[in-house]
Coordinates of C-alpha atoms and ligand atoms in Angstrom, one line a residue:
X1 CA 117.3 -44.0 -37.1
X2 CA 115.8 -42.9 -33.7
X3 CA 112.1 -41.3 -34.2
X4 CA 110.7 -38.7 -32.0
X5 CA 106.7 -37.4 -31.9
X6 CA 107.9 -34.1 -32.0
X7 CA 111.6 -32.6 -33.1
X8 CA 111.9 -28.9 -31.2
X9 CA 115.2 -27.0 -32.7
X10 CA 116.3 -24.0 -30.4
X11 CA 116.3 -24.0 -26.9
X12 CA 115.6 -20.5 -25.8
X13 CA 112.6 -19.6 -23.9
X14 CA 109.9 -20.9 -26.9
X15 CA 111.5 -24.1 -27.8
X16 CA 112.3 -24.9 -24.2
X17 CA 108.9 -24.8 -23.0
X18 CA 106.9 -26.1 -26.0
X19 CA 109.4 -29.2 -25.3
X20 CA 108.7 -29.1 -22.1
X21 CA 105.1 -29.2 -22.3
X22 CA 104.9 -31.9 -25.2
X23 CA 107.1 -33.7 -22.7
X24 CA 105.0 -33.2 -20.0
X25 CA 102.1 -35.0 -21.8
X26 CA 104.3 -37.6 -22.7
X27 CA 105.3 -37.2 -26.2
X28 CA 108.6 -38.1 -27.2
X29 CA 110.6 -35.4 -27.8
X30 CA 113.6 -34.2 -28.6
X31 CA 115.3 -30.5 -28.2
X32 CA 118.4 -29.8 -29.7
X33 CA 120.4 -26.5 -29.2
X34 CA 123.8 -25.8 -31.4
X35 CA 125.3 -24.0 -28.1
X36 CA 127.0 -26.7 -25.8
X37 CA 125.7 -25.0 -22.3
X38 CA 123.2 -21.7 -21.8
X39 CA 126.2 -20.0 -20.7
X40 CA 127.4 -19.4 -24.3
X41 CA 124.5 -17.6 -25.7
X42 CA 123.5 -15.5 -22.8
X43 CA 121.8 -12.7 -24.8
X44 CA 118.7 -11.3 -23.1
X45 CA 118.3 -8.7 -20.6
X46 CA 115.3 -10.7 -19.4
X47 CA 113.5 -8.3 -17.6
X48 CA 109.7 -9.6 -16.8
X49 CA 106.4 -8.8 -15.0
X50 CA 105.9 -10.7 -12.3
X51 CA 103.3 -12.8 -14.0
X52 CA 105.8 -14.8 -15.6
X53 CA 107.5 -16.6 -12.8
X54 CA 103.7 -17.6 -12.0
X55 CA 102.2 -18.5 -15.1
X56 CA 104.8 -20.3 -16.5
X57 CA 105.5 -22.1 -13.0
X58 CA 109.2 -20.9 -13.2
X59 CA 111.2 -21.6 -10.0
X60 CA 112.6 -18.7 -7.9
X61 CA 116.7 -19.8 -8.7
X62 CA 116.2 -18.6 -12.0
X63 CA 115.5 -15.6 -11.1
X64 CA 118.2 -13.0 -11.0
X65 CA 116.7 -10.0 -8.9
X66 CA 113.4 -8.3 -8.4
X67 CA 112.1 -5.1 -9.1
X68 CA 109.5 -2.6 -7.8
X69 CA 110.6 0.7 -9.9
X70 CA 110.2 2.5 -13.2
X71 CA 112.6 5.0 -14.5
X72 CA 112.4 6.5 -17.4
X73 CA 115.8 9.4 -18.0
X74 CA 115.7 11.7 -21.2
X75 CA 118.2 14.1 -22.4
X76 CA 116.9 16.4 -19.8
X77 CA 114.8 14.8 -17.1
X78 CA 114.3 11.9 -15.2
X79 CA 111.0 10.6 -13.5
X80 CA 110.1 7.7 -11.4
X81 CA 107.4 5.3 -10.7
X82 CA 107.8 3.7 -7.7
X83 CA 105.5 0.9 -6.4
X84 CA 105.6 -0.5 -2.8
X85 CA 105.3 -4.2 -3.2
X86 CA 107.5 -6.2 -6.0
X87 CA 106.2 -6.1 -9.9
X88 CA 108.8 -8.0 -11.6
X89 CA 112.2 -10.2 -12.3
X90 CA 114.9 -10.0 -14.4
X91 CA 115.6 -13.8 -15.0
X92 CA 119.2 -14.9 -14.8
X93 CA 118.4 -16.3 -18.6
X94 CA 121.1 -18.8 -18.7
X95 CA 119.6 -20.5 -15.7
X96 CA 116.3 -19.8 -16.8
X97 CA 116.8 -21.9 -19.7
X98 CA 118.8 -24.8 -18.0
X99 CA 115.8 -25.1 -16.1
X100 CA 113.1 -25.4 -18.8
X101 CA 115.6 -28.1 -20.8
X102 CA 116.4 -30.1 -17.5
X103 CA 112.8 -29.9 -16.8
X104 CA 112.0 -31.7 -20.5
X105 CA 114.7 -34.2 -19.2
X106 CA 112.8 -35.0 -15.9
X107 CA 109.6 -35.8 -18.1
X108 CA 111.3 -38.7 -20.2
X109 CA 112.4 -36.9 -23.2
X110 CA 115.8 -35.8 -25.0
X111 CA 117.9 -32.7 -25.2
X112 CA 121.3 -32.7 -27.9
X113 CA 123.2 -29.8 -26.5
X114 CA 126.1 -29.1 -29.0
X115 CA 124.5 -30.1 -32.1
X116 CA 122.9 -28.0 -35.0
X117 CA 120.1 -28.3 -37.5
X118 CA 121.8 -28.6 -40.6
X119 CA 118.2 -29.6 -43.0
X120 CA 115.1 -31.6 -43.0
X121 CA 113.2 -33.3 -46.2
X122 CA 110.0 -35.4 -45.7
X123 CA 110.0 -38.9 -45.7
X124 CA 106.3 -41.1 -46.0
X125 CA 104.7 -38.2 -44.1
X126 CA 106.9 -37.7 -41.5
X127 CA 110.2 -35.2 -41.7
X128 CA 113.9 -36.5 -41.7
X129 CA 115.7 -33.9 -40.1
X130 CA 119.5 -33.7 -40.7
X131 CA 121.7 -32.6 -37.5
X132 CA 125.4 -32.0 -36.5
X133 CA 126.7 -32.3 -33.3
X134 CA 130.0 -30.0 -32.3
X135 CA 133.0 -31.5 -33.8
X136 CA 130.8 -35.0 -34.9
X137 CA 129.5 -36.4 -38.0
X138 CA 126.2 -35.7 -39.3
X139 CA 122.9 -37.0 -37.4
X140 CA 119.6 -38.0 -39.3
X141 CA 116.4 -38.2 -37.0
X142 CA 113.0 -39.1 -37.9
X143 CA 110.0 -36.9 -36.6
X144 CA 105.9 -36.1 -36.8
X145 CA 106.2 -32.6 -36.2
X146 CA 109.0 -30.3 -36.8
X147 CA 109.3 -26.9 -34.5
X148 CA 111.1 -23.9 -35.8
X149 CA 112.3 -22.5 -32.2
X150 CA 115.6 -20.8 -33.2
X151 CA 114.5 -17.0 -32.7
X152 CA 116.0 -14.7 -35.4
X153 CA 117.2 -17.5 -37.6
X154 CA 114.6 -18.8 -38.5
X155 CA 116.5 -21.6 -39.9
X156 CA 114.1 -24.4 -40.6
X157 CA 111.1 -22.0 -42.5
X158 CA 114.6 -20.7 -44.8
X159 CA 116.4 -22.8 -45.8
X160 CA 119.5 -19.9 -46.9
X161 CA 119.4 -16.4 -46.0
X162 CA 118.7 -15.7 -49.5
X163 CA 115.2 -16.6 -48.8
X164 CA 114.2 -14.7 -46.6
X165 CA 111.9 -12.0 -46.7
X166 CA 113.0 -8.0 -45.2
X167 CA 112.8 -7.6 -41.4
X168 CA 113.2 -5.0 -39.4
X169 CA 116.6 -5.4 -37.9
X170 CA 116.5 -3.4 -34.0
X171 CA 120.4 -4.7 -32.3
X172 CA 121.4 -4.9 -28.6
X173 CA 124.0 -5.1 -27.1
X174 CA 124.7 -5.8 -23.1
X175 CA 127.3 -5.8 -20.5
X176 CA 127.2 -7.4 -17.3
X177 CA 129.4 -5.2 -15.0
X178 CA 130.4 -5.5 -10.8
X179 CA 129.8 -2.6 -9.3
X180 CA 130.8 -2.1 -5.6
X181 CA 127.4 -2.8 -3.1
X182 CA 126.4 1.0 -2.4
X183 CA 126.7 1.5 -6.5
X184 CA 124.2 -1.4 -7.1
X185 CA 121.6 -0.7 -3.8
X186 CA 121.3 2.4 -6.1
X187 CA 119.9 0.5 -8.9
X188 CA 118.7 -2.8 -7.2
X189 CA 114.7 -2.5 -7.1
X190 CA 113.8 -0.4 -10.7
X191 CA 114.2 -1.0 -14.4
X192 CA 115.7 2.2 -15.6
X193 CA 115.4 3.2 -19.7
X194 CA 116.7 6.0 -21.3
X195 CA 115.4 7.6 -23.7
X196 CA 117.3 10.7 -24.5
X197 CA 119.0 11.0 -28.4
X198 CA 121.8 11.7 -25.8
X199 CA 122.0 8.1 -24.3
X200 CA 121.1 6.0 -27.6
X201 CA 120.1 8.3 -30.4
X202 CA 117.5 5.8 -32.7
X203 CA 116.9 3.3 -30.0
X204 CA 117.2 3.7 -26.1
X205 CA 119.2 1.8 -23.3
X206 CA 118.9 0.3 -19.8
X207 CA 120.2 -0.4 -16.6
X208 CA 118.9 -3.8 -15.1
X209 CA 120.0 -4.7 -11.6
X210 CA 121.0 -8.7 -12.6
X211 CA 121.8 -10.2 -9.1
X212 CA 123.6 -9.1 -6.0
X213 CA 126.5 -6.3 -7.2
X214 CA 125.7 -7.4 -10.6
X215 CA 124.3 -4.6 -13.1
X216 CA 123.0 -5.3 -16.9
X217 CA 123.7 -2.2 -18.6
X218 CA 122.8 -2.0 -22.8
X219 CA 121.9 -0.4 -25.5
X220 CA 119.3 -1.0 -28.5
X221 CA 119.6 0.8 -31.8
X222 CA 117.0 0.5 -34.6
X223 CA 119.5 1.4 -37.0
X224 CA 116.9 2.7 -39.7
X225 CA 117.1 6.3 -40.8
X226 CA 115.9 9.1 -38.3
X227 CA 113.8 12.1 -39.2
X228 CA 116.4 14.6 -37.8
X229 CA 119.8 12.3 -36.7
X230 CA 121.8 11.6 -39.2
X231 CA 125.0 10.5 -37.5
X232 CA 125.3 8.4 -34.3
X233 CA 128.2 5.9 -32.7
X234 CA 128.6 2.6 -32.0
X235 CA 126.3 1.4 -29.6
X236 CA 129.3 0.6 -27.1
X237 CA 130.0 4.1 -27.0
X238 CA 126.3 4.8 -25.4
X239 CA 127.0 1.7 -22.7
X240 CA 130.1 3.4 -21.9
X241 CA 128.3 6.8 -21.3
X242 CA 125.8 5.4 -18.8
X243 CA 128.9 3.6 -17.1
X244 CA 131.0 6.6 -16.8
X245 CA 128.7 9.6 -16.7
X246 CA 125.2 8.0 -15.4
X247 CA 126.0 5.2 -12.8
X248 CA 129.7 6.9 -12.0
X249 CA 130.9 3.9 -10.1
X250 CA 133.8 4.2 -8.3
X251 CA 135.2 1.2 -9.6
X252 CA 133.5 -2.0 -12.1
X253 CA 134.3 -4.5 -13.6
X254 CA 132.7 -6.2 -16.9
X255 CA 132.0 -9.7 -16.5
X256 CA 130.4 -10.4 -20.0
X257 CA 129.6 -8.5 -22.9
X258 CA 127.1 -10.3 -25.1
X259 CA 124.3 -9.0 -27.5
X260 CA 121.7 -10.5 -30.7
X261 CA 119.8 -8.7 -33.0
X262 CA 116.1 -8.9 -33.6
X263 CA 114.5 -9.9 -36.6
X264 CA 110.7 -8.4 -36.8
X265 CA 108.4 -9.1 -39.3
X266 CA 106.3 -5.7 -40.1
X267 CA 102.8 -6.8 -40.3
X268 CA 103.4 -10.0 -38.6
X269 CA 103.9 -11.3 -41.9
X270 CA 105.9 -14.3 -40.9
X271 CA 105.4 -18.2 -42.1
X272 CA 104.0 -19.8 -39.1
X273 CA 103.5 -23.3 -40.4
X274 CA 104.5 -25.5 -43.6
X275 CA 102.7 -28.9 -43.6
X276 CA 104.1 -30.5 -40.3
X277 CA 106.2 -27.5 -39.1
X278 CA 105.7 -25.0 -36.9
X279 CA 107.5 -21.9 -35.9
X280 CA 107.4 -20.2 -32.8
X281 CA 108.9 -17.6 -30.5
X282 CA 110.9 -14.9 -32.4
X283 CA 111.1 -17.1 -35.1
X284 CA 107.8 -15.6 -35.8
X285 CA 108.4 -12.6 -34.2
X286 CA 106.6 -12.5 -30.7
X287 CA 108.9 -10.0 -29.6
X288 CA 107.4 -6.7 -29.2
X289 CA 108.9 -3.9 -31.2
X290 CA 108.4 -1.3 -28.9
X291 CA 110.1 -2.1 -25.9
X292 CA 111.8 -5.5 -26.8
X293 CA 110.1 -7.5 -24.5
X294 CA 109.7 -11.6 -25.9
X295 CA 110.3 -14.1 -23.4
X296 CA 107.1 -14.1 -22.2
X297 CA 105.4 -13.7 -25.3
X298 CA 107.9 -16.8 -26.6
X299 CA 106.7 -19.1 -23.7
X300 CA 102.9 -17.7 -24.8
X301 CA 103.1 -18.7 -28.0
X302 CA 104.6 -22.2 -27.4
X303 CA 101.7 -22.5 -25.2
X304 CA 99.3 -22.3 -28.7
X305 CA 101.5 -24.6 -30.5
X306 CA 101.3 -27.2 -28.0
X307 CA 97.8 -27.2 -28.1
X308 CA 97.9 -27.1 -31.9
X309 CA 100.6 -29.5 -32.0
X310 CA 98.8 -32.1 -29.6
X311 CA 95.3 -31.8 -32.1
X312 CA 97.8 -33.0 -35.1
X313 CA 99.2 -35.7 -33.2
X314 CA 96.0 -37.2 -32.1
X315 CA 94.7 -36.9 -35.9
X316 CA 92.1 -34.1 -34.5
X317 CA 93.7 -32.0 -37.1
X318 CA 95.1 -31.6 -40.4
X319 CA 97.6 -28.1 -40.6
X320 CA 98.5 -25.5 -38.0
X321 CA 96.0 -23.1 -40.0
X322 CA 94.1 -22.7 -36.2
X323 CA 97.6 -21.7 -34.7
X324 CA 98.3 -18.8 -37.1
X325 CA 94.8 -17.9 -36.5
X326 CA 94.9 -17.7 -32.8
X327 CA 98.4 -16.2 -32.5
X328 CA 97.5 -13.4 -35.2
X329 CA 94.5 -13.2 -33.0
X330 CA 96.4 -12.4 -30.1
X331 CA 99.5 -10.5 -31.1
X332 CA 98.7 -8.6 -34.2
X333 CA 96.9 -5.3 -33.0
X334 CA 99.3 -4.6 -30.4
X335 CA 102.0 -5.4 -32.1
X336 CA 101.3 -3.3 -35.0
X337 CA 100.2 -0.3 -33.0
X338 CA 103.8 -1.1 -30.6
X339 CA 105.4 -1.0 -33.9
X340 CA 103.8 2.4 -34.8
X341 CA 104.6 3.9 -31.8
X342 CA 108.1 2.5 -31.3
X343 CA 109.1 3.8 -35.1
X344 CA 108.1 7.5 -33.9
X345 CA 109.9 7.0 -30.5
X346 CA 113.1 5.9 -32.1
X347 CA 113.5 7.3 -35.7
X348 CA 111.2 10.4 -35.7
X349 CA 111.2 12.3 -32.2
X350 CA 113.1 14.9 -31.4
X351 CA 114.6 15.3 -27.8
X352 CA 112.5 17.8 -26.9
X353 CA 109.1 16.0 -28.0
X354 CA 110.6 12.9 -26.4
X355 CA 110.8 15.0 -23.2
X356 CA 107.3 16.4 -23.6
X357 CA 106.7 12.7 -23.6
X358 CA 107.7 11.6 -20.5
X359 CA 106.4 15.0 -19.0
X360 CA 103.2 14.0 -20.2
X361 CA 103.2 10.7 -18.6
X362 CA 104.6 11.7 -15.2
X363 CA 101.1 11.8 -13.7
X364 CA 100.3 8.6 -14.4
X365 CA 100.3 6.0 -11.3
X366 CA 102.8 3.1 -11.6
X367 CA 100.2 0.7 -12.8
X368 CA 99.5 2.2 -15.6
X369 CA 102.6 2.4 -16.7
X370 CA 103.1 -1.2 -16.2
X371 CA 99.7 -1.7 -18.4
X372 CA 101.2 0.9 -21.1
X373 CA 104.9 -0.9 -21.1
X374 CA 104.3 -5.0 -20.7
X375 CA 100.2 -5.2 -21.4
X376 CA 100.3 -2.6 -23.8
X377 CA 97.2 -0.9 -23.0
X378 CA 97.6 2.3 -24.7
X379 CA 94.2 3.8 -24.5
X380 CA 95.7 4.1 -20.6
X381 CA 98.1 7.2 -22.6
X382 CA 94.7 9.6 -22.8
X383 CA 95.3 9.3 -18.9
X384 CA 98.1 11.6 -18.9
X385 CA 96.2 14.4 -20.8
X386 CA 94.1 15.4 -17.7
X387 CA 97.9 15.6 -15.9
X388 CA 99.1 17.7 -18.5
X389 CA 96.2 20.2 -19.3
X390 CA 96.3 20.9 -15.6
X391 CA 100.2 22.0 -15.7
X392 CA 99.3 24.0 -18.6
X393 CA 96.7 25.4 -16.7
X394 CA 98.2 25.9 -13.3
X395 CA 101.1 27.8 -15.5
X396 CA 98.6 30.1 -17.8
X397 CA 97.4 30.7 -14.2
X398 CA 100.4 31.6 -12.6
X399 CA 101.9 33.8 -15.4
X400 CA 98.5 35.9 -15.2
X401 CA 98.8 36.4 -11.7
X402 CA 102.4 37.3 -12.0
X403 CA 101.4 40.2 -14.6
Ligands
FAD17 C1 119.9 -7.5 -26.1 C2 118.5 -8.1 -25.9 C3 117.8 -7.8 -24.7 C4 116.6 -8.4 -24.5 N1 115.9 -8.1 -23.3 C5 114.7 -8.7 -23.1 C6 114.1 -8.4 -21.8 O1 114.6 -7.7 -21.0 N2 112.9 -9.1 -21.6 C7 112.3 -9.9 -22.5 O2 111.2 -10.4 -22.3 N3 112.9 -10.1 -23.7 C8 114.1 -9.5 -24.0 N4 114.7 -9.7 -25.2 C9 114.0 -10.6 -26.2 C10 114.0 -12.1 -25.8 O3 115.3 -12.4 -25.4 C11 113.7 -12.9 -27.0 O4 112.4 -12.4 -27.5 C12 113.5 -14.4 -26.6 O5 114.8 -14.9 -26.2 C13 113.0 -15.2 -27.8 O6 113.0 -16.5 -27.5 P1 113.1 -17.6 -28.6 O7 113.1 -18.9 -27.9 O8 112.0 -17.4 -29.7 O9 114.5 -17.4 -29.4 P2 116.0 -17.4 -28.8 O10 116.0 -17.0 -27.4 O11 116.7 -16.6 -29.8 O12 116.4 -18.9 -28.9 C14 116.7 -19.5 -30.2 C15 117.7 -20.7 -29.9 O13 117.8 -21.4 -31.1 C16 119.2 -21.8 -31.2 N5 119.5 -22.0 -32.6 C17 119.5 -21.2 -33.7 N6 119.8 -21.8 -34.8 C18 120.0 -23.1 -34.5 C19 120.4 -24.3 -35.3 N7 120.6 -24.2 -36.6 N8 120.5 -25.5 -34.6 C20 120.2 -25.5 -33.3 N9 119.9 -24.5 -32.5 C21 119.8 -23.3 -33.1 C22 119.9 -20.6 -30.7 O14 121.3 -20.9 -30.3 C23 119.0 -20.2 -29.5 O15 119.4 -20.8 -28.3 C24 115.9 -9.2 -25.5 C25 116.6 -9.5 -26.7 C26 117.9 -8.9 -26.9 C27 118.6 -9.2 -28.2

């Protein structure tokens, strides 16, 4: 039976760089993925600040386009940020993750594309974890530490569905359409999100310029029940409406429809560790609730465990108690306030306090929307009172001198 230091199942944007950096530092490792190629599973809109590409070294051919602009359309208005030098990516995420598996690959270690977690059990202190690869017979490895990387499913911490505890549920879908080039110079340089109960009642939806002539156009829906909606459609329907009556092209083509659904932990109340395993990513859900945003959060938190991870295999420590610690530490306020927030937005709001909204944020400057929307600094919100009293006032003003 081969034996690795460190056993990473899932290879989206957590489990591909914790392996990468265990790799890096010259554990053995091995990542296994159930999808045969990135190709097959490519879910994310994977829109990121710019801080990413640099943090977390990524190359520039993973990227998919840059942006510079923030739109945000309601129901009833629209209003834009714009920003003269570039803020962020969306990643092309298939590639994205080749490259963080190849890279794991280049250090000396293993990646099982194809092949699925099927169990684990200890074994004298170390784990024997049971695999499958596509259309093969069974697999049994032998490992130190075990990593829970595979997002939603959280397959390693449960061992059946019936043991899991309730998550919030938020699902996405995505198409990937051609657009002629003047249709997509139109959308090339901003991340556009709609708002609107007319453009995704419970939720919101996006248009995300992928790569040249290449849109990403999708919808989220929290399907919980709403204060005041109590019917809405598909989500296809609402990715059809932006196509047709928003973007209007004069001619498209869709390319890929693909989609996942979140599964959020309210309260962060996740199992992070179990004796030698570790969960990461969404699997213990980094993703923030309010906007959706995880892949850098993902690569964050497999940043922790690897430090964690590296302690227990020099002896220097005993549990991951320290990793729970830290990423509670780090995530927990924001995420419970984002979650806060993002259940208002989406289930309690009415369009016309959804447009008071974004009327109150339009004086803002576009960095403080980007500390509001991806650093979540929402004391920043107070700025837009001074905005908004002064439009009241200039109208009181105007309405006296008009009488
Ligand atoms: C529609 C949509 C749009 C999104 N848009 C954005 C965005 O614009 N920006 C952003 O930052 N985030 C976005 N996110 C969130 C982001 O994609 C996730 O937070 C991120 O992918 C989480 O990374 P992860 O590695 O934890 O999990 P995942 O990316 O889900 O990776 C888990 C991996 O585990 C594998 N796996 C599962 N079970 C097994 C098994 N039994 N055996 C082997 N392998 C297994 C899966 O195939 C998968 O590859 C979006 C999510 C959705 C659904």
């Amino acid at each position: 039976m081969q034996s690795f230091d460190v056993v990473v199942v899932g290879a989206g944007p957590a489990g591909g760089q914790c392996a990468r950096l265990l790799a890096k530092s010259d554990y053995k490792v091995l990542l296994v993925e159930q999808h045969e190629d990135f190709y097959k599973n490519d879910f994310s809109s994977a829109a990121t600040p710019l801080e990413t590409l640099e943090r977390f070294d990524l190359p520039q051919d993973v990227v998919g386009s840059f942006w510079q602009n923030l739109v945000i359309v309601t129901t009833t208005i629209s209003k834009t940020w714009e920003s003269s030098k570039t803020l962020g990516a969306v990643l092309n995420f298939a590639k994205f993750r080749e490259f963080l598996a190849k890279e794991v690959q280049s250090y000396g270690s293993d990646v099982w594309m194809g092949c699925r977690y099927i169990r684990h059990e200890s074994d004298n202190g170390n784990t024997r974890v049971e695999l499958k690869k596509r259309g093969g017979d069974a697999i049994a490895v032998r490992t130190k530490v075990l990593v829970d990387a595979t997002g939603p499913a959280r397959a390693v911490m449960y061992a059946k569905e019936s043991d899991k505890p309730a998550f919030l549920k938020p699902a996405g879908i995505e198409y990937l359409i051609e657009v002629p080039e003047e249709t997509y110079n139109k959308y090339a340089k901003a991340l556009i999100f709609f708002l609107g109960h007319k453009w995704m009642p419970k939720g919101y939806s996006w248009i995300f310029p992928m790569e040249k002539n290449r849109l990403k156009v999708g919808a989220a829906s929290y399907r919980l029940e709403h204060e005041i909606i109590t019917y809405t459609k598909p989500i296809k329907y609402y990715i059809d409406l932006l196509i047709k009556e928003y973007i209007q092209p004069e001619n498209y083509k869709i390319i890929d429809i693909h989609g996942s659904t979140l599964q959020y932990s309210s309260g962060l109340k996740d199992v992070y560790y179990q004796d030698n395993i570790i969960a990461i990513g969404d699997a213990v859900s980094t993703v923030n609730f309010l906007g959706g945003e995880g892949i850098r959060h993902a690569m964050d938190g497999a940043e922790i465990a690897n430090k964690q991870i590296q302690l227990y295999l020099k002896n220097k420590s005993s549990s991951f108690k320290a990793y729970q610690r830290e990423m509670q530490r780090k995530f927990a306020n924001q995420w419970n306030l984002s979650e806060k927030i993002g259940m208002k937005r989406y289930l309690v709001d009415s369009d016309e306090k959804i447009d008071w909204g974004v009327a109150y944020l339009s004086p803002l400057k576009i960095q403080d929307m980007m500390d509001i929307l991806f650093y979540y600094k929402f004391e920043k919100l107070s700025k837009g009172l001074g905005g908004y009293l002064l439009r009241k006032l200039r109208y009181w003003w105007s309405a006296i001198a008009e009488t």
